mmCIF file of N, CA, C and O in Angstrom:
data_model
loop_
_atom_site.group_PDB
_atom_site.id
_atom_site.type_symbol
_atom_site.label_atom_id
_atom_site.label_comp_id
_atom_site.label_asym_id
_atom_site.label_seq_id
_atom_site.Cartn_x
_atom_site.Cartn_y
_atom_site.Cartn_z
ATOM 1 N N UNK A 1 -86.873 -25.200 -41.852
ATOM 2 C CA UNK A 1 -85.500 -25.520 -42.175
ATOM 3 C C UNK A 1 -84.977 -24.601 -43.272
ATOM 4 O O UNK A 1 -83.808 -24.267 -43.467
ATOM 5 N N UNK A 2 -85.881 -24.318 -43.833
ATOM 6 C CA UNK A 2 -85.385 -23.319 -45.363
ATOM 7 C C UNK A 2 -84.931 -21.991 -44.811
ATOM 8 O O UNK A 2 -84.093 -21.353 -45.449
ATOM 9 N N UNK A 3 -85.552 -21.389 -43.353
ATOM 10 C CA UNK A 3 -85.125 -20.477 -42.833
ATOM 11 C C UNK A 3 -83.972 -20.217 -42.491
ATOM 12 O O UNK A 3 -83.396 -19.133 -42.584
ATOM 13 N N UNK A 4 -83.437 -21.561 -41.929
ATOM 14 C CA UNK A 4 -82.339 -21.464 -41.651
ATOM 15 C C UNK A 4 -81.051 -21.384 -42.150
ATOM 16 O O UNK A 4 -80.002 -20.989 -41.641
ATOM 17 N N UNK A 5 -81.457 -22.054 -43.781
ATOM 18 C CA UNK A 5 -80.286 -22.152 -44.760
ATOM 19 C C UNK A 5 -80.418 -20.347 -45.426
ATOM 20 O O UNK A 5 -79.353 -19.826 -45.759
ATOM 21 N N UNK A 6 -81.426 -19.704 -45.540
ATOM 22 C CA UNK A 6 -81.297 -18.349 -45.849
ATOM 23 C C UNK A 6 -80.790 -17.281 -44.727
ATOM 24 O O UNK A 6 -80.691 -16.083 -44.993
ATOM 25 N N UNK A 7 -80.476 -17.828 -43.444
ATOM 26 C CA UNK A 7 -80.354 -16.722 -42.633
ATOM 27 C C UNK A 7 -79.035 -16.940 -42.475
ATOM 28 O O UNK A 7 -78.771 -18.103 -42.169
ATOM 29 N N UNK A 8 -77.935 -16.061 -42.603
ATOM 30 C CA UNK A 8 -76.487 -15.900 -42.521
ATOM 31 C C UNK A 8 -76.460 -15.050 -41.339
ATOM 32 O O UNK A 8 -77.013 -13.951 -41.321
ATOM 33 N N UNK A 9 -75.543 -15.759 -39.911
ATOM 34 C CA UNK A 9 -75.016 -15.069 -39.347
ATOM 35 C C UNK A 9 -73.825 -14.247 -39.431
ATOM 36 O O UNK A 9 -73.024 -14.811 -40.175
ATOM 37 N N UNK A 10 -73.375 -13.167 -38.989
ATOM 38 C CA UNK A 10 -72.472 -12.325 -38.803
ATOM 39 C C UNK A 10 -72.214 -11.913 -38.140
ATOM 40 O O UNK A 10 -72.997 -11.366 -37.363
ATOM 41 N N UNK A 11 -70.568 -11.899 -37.971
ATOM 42 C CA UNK A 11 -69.799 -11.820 -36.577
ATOM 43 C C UNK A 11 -69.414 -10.483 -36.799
ATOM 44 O O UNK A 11 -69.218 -10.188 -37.978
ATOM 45 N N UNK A 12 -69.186 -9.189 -35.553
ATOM 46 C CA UNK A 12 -68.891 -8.195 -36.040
ATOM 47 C C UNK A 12 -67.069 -8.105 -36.232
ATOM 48 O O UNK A 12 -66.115 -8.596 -35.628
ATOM 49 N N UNK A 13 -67.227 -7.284 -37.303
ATOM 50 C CA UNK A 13 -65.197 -6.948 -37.553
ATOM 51 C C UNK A 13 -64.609 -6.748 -36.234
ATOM 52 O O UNK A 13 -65.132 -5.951 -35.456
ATOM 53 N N UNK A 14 -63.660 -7.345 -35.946
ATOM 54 C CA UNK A 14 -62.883 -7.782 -34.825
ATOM 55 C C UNK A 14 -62.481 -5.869 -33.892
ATOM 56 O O UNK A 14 -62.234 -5.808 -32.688
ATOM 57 N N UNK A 15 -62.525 -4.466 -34.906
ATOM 58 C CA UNK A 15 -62.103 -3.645 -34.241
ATOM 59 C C UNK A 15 -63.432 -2.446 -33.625
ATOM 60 O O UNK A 15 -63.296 -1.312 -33.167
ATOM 61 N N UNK A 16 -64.459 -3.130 -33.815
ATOM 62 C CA UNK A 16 -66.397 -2.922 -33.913
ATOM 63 C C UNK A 16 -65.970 -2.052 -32.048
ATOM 64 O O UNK A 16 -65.793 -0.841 -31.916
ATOM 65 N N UNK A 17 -65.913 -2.961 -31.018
ATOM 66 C CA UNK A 17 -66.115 -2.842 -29.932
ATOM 67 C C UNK A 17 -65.034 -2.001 -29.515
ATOM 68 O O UNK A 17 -65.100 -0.972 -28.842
ATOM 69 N N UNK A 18 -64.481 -2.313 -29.781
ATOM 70 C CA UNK A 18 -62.842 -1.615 -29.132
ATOM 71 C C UNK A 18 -62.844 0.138 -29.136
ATOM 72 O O UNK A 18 -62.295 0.847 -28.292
ATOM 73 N N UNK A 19 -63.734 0.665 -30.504
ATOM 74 C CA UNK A 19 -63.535 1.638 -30.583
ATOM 75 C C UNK A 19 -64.684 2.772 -29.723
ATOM 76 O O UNK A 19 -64.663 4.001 -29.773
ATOM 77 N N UNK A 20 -65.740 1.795 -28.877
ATOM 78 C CA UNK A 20 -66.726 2.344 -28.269
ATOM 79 C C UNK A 20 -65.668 3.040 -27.164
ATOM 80 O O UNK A 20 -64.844 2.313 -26.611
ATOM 81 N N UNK A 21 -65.708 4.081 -26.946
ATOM 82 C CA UNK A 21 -65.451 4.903 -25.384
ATOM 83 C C UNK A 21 -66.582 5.691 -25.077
ATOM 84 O O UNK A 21 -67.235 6.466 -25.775
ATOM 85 N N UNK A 22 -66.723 5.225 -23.495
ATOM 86 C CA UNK A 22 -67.762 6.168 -22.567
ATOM 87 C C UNK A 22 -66.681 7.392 -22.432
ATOM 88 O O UNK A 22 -65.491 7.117 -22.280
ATOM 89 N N UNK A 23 -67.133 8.770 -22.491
ATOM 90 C CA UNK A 23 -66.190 9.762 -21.948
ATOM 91 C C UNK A 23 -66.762 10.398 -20.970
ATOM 92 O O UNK A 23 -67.671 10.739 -21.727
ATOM 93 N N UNK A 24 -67.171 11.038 -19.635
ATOM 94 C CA UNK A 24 -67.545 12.071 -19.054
ATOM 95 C C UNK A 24 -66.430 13.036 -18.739
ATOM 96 O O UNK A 24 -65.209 12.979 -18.600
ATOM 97 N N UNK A 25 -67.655 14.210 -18.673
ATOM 98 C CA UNK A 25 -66.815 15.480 -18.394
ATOM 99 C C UNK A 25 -66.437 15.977 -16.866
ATOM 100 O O UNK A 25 -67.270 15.943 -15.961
ATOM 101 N N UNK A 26 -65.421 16.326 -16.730
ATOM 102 C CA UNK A 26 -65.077 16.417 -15.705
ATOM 103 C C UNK A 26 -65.877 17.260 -14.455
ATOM 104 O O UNK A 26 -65.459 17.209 -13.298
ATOM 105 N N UNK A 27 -67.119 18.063 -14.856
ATOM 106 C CA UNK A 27 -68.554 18.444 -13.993
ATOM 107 C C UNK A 27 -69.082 17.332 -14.077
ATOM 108 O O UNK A 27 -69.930 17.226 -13.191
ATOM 109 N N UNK A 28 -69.003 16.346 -14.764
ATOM 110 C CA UNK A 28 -69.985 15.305 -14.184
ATOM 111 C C UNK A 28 -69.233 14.597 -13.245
ATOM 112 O O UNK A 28 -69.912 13.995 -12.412
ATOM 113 N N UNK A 29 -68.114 14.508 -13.153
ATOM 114 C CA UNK A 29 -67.384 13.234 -12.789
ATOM 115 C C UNK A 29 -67.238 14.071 -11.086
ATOM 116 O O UNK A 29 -67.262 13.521 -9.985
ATOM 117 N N UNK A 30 -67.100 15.421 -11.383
ATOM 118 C CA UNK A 30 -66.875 16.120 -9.924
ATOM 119 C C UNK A 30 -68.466 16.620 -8.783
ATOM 120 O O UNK A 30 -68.523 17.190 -7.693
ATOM 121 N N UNK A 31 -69.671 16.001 -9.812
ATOM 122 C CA UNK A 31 -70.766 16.359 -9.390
ATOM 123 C C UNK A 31 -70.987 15.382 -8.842
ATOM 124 O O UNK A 31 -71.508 15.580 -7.744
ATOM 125 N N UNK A 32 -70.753 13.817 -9.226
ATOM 126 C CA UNK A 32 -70.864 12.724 -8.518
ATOM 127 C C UNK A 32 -70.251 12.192 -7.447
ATOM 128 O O UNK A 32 -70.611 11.401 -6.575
ATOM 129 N N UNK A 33 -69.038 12.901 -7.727
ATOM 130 C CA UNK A 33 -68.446 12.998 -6.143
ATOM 131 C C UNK A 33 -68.944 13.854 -5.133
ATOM 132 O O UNK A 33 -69.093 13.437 -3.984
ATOM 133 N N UNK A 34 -69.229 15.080 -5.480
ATOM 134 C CA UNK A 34 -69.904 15.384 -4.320
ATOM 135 C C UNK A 34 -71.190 15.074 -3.870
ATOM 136 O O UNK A 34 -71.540 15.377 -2.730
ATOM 137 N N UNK A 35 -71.958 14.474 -4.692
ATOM 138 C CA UNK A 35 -73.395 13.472 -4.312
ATOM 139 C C UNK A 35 -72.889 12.699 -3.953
ATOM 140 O O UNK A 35 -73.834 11.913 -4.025
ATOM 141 N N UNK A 36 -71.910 11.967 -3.462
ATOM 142 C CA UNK A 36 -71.694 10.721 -2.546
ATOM 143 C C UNK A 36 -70.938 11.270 -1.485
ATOM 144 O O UNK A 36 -70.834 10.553 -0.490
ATOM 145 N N UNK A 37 -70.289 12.568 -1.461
ATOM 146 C CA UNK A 37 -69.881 13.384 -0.405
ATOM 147 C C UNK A 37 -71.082 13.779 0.497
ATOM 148 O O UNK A 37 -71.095 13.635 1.719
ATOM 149 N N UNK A 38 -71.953 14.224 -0.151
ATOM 150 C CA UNK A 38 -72.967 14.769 0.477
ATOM 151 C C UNK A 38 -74.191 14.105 1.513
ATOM 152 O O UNK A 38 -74.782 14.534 2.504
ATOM 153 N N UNK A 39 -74.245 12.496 0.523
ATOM 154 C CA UNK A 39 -74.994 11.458 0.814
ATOM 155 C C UNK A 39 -74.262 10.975 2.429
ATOM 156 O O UNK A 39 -75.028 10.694 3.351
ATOM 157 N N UNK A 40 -73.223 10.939 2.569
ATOM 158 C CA UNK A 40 -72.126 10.750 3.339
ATOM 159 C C UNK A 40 -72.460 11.171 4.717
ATOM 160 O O UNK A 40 -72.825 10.559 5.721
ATOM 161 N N UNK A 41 -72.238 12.312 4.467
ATOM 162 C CA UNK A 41 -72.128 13.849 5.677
ATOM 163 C C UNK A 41 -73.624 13.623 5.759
ATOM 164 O O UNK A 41 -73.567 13.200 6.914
ATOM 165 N N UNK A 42 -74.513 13.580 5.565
ATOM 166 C CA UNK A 42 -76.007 13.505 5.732
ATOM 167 C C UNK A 42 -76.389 11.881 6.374
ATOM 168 O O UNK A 42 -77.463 11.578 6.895
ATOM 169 N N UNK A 43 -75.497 11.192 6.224
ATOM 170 C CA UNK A 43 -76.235 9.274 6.712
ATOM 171 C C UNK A 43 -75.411 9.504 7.764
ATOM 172 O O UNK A 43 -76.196 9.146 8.642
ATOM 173 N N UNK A 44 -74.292 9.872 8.439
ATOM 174 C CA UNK A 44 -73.311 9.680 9.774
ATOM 175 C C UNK A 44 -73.061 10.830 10.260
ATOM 176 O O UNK A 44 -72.550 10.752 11.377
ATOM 177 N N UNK A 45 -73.290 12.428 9.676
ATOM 178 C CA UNK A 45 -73.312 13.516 10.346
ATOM 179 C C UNK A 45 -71.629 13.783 11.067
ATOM 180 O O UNK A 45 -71.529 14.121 12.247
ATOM 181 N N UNK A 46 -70.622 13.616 10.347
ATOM 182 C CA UNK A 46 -69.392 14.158 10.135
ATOM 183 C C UNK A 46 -68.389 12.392 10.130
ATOM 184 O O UNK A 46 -68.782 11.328 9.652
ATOM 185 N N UNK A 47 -67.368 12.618 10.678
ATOM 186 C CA UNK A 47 -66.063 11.688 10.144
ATOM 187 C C UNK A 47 -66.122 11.163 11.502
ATOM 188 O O UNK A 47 -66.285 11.848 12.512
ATOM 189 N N UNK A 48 -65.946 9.627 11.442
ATOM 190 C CA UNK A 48 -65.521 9.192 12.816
ATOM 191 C C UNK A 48 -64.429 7.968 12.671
ATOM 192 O O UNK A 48 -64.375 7.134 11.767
ATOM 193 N N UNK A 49 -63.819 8.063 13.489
ATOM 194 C CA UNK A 49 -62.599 7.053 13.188
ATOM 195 C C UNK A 49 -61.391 6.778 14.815
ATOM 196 O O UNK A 49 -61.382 7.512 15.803
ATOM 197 N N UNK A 50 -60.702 5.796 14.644
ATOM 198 C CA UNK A 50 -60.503 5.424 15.743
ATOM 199 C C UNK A 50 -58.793 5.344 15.987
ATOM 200 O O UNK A 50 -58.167 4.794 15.081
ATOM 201 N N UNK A 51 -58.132 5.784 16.983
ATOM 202 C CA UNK A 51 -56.757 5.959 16.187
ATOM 203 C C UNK A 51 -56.234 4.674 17.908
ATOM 204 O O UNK A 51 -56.757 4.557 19.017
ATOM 205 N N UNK A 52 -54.787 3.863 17.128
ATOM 206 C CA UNK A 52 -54.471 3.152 18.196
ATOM 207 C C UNK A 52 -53.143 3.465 18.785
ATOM 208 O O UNK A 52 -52.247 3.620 17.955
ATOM 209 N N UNK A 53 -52.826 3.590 20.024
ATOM 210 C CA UNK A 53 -51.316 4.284 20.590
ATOM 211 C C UNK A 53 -51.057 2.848 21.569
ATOM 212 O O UNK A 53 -51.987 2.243 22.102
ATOM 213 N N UNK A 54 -49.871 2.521 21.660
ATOM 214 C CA UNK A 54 -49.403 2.086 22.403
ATOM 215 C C UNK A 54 -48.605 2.680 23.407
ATOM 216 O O UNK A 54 -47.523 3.227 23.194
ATOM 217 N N UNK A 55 -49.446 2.503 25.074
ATOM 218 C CA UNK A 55 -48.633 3.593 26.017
ATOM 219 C C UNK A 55 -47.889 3.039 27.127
ATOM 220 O O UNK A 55 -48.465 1.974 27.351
ATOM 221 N N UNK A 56 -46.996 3.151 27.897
ATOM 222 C CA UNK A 56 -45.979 2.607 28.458
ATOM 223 C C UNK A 56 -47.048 2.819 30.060
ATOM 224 O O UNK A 56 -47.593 3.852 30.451
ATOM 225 N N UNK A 57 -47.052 1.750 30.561
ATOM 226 C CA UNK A 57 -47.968 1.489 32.020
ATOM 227 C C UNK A 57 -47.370 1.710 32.796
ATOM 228 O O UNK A 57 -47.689 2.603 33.580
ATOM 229 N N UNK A 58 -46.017 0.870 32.963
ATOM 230 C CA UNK A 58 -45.340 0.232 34.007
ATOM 231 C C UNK A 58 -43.426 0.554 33.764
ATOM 232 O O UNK A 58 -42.872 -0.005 32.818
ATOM 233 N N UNK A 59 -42.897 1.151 34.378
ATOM 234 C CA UNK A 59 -41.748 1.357 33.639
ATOM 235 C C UNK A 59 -40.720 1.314 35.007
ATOM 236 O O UNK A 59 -40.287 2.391 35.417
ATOM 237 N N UNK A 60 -40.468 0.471 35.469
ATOM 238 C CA UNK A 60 -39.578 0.195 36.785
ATOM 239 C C UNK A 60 -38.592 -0.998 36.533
ATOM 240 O O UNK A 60 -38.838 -2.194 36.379
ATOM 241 N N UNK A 61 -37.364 -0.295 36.538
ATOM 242 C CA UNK A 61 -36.498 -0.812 36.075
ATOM 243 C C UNK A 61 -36.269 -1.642 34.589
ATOM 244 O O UNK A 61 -36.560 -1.286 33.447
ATOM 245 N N UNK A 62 -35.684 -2.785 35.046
ATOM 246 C CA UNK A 62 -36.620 -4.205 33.621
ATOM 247 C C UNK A 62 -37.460 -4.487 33.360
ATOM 248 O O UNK A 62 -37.744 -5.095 32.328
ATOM 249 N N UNK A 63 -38.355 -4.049 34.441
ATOM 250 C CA UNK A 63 -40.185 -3.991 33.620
ATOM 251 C C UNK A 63 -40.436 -3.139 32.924
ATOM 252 O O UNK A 63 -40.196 -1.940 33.068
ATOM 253 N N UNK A 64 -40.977 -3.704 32.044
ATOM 254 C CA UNK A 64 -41.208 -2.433 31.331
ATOM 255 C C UNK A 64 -43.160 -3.313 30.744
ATOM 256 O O UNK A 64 -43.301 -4.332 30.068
ATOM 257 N N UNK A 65 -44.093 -2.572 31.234
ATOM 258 C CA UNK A 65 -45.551 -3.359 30.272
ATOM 259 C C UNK A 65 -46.020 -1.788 30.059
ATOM 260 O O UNK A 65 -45.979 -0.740 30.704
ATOM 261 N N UNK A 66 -46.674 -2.426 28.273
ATOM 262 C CA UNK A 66 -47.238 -1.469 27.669
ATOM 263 C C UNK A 66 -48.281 -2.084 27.168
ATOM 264 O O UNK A 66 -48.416 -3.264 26.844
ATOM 265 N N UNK A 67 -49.415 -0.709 27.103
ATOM 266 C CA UNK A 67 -50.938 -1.386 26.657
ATOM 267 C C UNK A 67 -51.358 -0.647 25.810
ATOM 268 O O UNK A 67 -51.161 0.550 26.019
ATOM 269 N N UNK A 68 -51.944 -0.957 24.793
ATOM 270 C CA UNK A 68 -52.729 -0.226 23.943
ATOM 271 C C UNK A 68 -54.171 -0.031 23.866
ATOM 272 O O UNK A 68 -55.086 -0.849 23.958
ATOM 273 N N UNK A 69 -54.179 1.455 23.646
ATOM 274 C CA UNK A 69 -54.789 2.364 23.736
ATOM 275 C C UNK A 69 -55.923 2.712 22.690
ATOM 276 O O UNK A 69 -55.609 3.107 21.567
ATOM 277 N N UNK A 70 -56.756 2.617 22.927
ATOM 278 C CA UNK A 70 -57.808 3.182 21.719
ATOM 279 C C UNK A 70 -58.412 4.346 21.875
ATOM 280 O O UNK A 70 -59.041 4.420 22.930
ATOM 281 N N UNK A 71 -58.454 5.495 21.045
ATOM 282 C CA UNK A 71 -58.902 6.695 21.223
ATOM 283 C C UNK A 71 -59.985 6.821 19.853
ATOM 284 O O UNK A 71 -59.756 6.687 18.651
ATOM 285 N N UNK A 72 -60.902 7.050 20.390
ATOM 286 C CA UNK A 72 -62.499 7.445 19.262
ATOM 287 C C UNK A 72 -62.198 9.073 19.020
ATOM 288 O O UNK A 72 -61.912 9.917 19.868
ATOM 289 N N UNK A 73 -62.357 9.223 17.605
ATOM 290 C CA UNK A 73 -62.083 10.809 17.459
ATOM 291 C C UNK A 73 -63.583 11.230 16.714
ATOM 292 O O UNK A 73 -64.216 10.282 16.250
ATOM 293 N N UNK A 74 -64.056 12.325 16.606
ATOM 294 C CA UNK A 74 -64.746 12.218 15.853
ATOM 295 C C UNK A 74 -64.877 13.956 15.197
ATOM 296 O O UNK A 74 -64.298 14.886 15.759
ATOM 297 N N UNK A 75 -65.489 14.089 14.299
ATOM 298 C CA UNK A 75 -64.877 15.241 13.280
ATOM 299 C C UNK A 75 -66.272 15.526 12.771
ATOM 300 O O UNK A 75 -66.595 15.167 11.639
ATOM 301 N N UNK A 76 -67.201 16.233 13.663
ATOM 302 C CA UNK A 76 -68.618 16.829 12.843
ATOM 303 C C UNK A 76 -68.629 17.736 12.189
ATOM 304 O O UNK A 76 -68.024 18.807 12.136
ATOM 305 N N UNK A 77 -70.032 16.822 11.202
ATOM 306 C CA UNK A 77 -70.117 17.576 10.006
ATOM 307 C C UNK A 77 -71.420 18.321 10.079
ATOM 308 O O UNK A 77 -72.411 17.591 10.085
ATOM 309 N N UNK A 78 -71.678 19.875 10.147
ATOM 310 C CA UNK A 78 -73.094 20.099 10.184
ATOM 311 C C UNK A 78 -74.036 20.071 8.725
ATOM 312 O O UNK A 78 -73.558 20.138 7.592
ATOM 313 N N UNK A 79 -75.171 19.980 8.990
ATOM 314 C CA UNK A 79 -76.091 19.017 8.155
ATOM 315 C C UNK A 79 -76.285 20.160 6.939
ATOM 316 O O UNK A 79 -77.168 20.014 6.095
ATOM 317 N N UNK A 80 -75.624 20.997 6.934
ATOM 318 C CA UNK A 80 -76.035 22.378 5.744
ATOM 319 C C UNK A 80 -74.603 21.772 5.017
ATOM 320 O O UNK A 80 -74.501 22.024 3.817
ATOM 321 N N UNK A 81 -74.064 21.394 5.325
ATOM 322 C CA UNK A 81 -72.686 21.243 4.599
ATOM 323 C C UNK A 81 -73.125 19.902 3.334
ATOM 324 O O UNK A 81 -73.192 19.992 2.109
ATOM 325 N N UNK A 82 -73.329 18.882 4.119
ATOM 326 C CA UNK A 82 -74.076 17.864 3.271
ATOM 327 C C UNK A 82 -75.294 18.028 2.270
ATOM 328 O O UNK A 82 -75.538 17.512 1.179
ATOM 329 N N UNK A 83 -75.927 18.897 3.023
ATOM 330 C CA UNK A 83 -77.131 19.465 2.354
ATOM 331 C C UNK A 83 -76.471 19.962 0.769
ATOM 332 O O UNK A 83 -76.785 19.438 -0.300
ATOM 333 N N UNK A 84 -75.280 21.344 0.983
ATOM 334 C CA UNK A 84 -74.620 22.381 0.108
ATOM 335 C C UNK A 84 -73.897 21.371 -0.706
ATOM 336 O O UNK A 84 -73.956 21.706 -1.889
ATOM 337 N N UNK A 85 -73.037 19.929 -0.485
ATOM 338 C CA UNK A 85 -72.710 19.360 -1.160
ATOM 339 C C UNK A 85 -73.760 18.514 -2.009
ATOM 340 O O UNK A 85 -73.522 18.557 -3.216
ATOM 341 N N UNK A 86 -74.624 17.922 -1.727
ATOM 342 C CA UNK A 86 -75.732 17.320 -2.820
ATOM 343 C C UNK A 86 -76.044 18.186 -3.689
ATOM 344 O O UNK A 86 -76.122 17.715 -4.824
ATOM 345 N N UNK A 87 -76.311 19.568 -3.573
ATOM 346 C CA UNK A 87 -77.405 20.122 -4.278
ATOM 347 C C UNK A 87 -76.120 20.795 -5.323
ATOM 348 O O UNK A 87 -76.518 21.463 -6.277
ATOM 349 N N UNK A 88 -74.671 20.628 -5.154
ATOM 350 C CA UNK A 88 -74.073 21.440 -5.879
ATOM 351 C C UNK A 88 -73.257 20.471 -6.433
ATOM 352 O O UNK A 88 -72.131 20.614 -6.910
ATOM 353 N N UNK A 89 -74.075 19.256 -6.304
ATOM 354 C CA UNK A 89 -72.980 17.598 -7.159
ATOM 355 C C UNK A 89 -74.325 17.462 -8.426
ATOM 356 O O UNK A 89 -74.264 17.268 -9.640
ATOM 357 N N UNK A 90 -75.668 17.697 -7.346
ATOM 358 C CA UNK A 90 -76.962 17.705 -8.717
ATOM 359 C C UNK A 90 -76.567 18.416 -10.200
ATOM 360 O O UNK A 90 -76.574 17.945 -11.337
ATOM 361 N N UNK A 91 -76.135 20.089 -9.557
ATOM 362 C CA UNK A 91 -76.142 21.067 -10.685
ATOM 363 C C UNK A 91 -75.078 20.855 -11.359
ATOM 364 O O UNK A 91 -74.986 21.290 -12.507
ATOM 365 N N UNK A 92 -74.309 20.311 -10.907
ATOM 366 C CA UNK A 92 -72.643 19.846 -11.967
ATOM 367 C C UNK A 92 -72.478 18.719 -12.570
ATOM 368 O O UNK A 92 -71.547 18.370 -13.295
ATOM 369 N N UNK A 93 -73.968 17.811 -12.062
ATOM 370 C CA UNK A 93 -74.065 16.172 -13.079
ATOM 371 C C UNK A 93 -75.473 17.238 -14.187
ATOM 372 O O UNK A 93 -75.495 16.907 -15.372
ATOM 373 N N UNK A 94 -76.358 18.223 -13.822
ATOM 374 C CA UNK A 94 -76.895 18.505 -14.798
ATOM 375 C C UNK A 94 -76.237 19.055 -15.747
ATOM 376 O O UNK A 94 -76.292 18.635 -16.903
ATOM 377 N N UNK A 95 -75.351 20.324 -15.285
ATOM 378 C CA UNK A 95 -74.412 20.769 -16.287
ATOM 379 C C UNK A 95 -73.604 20.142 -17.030
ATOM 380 O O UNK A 95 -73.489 20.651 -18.145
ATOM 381 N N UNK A 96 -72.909 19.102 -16.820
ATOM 382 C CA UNK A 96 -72.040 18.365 -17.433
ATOM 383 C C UNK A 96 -73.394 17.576 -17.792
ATOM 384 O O UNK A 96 -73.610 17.244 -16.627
ATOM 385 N N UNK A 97 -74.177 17.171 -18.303
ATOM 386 C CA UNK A 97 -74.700 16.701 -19.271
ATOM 387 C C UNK A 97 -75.362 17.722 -19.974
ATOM 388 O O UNK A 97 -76.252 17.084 -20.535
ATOM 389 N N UNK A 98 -75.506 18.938 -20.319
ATOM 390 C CA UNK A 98 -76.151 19.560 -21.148
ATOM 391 C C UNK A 98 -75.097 19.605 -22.285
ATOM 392 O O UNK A 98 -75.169 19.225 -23.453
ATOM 393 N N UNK A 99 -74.051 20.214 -21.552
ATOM 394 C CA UNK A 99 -73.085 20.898 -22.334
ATOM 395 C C UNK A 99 -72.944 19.601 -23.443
ATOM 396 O O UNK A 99 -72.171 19.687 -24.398
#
């Protein structure tokens, strides 16, 4: 109990935290993007995506029926590209931390 009457807690001054900032440099911040660019192009091997049109079927007179359309596009990426982006997101998160 005697411990406890000698031990004084303390709260820190109200402007303690506020003044912490993380900063990175903009090679790091552009090296990590391309390590998740790269990671990217290397797990799915380019862009794929799906676009929707609505196209006119039937068009005789007052009829008119339209159906929509789904078209798969896809946009390859060869595997040196993903490769060239990791290894050049590595050297720009190392650089931006030396400096």
């Amino acid at each position: 109990m005697d411990i406890l009457r000698r031990t004084r807690i303390t709260q820190p001054s109200p402007g303690v935290c506020a003044n912490l900032q993380v900063t990175m440099k903009p090679a790091t911040i552009v090296g990590i993007l391309l390590i998740i660019i790269g990671v990217v192009a290397l797990a799915y091997g380019g862009l794929h995506f799906t676009t929707h049109e609505q196209k006119r079927v039937v068009d005789l007179g007052p009829l008119k029926v339209d159906a929509n359309v789904e078209k798969e596009h896809s946009v390859p990426m060869p595997p040196i590209l993903g490769i060239a982006a990791l290894a050049g997101g590595v050297v720009l998160v190392i650089v931006g931390a030396r400096k």
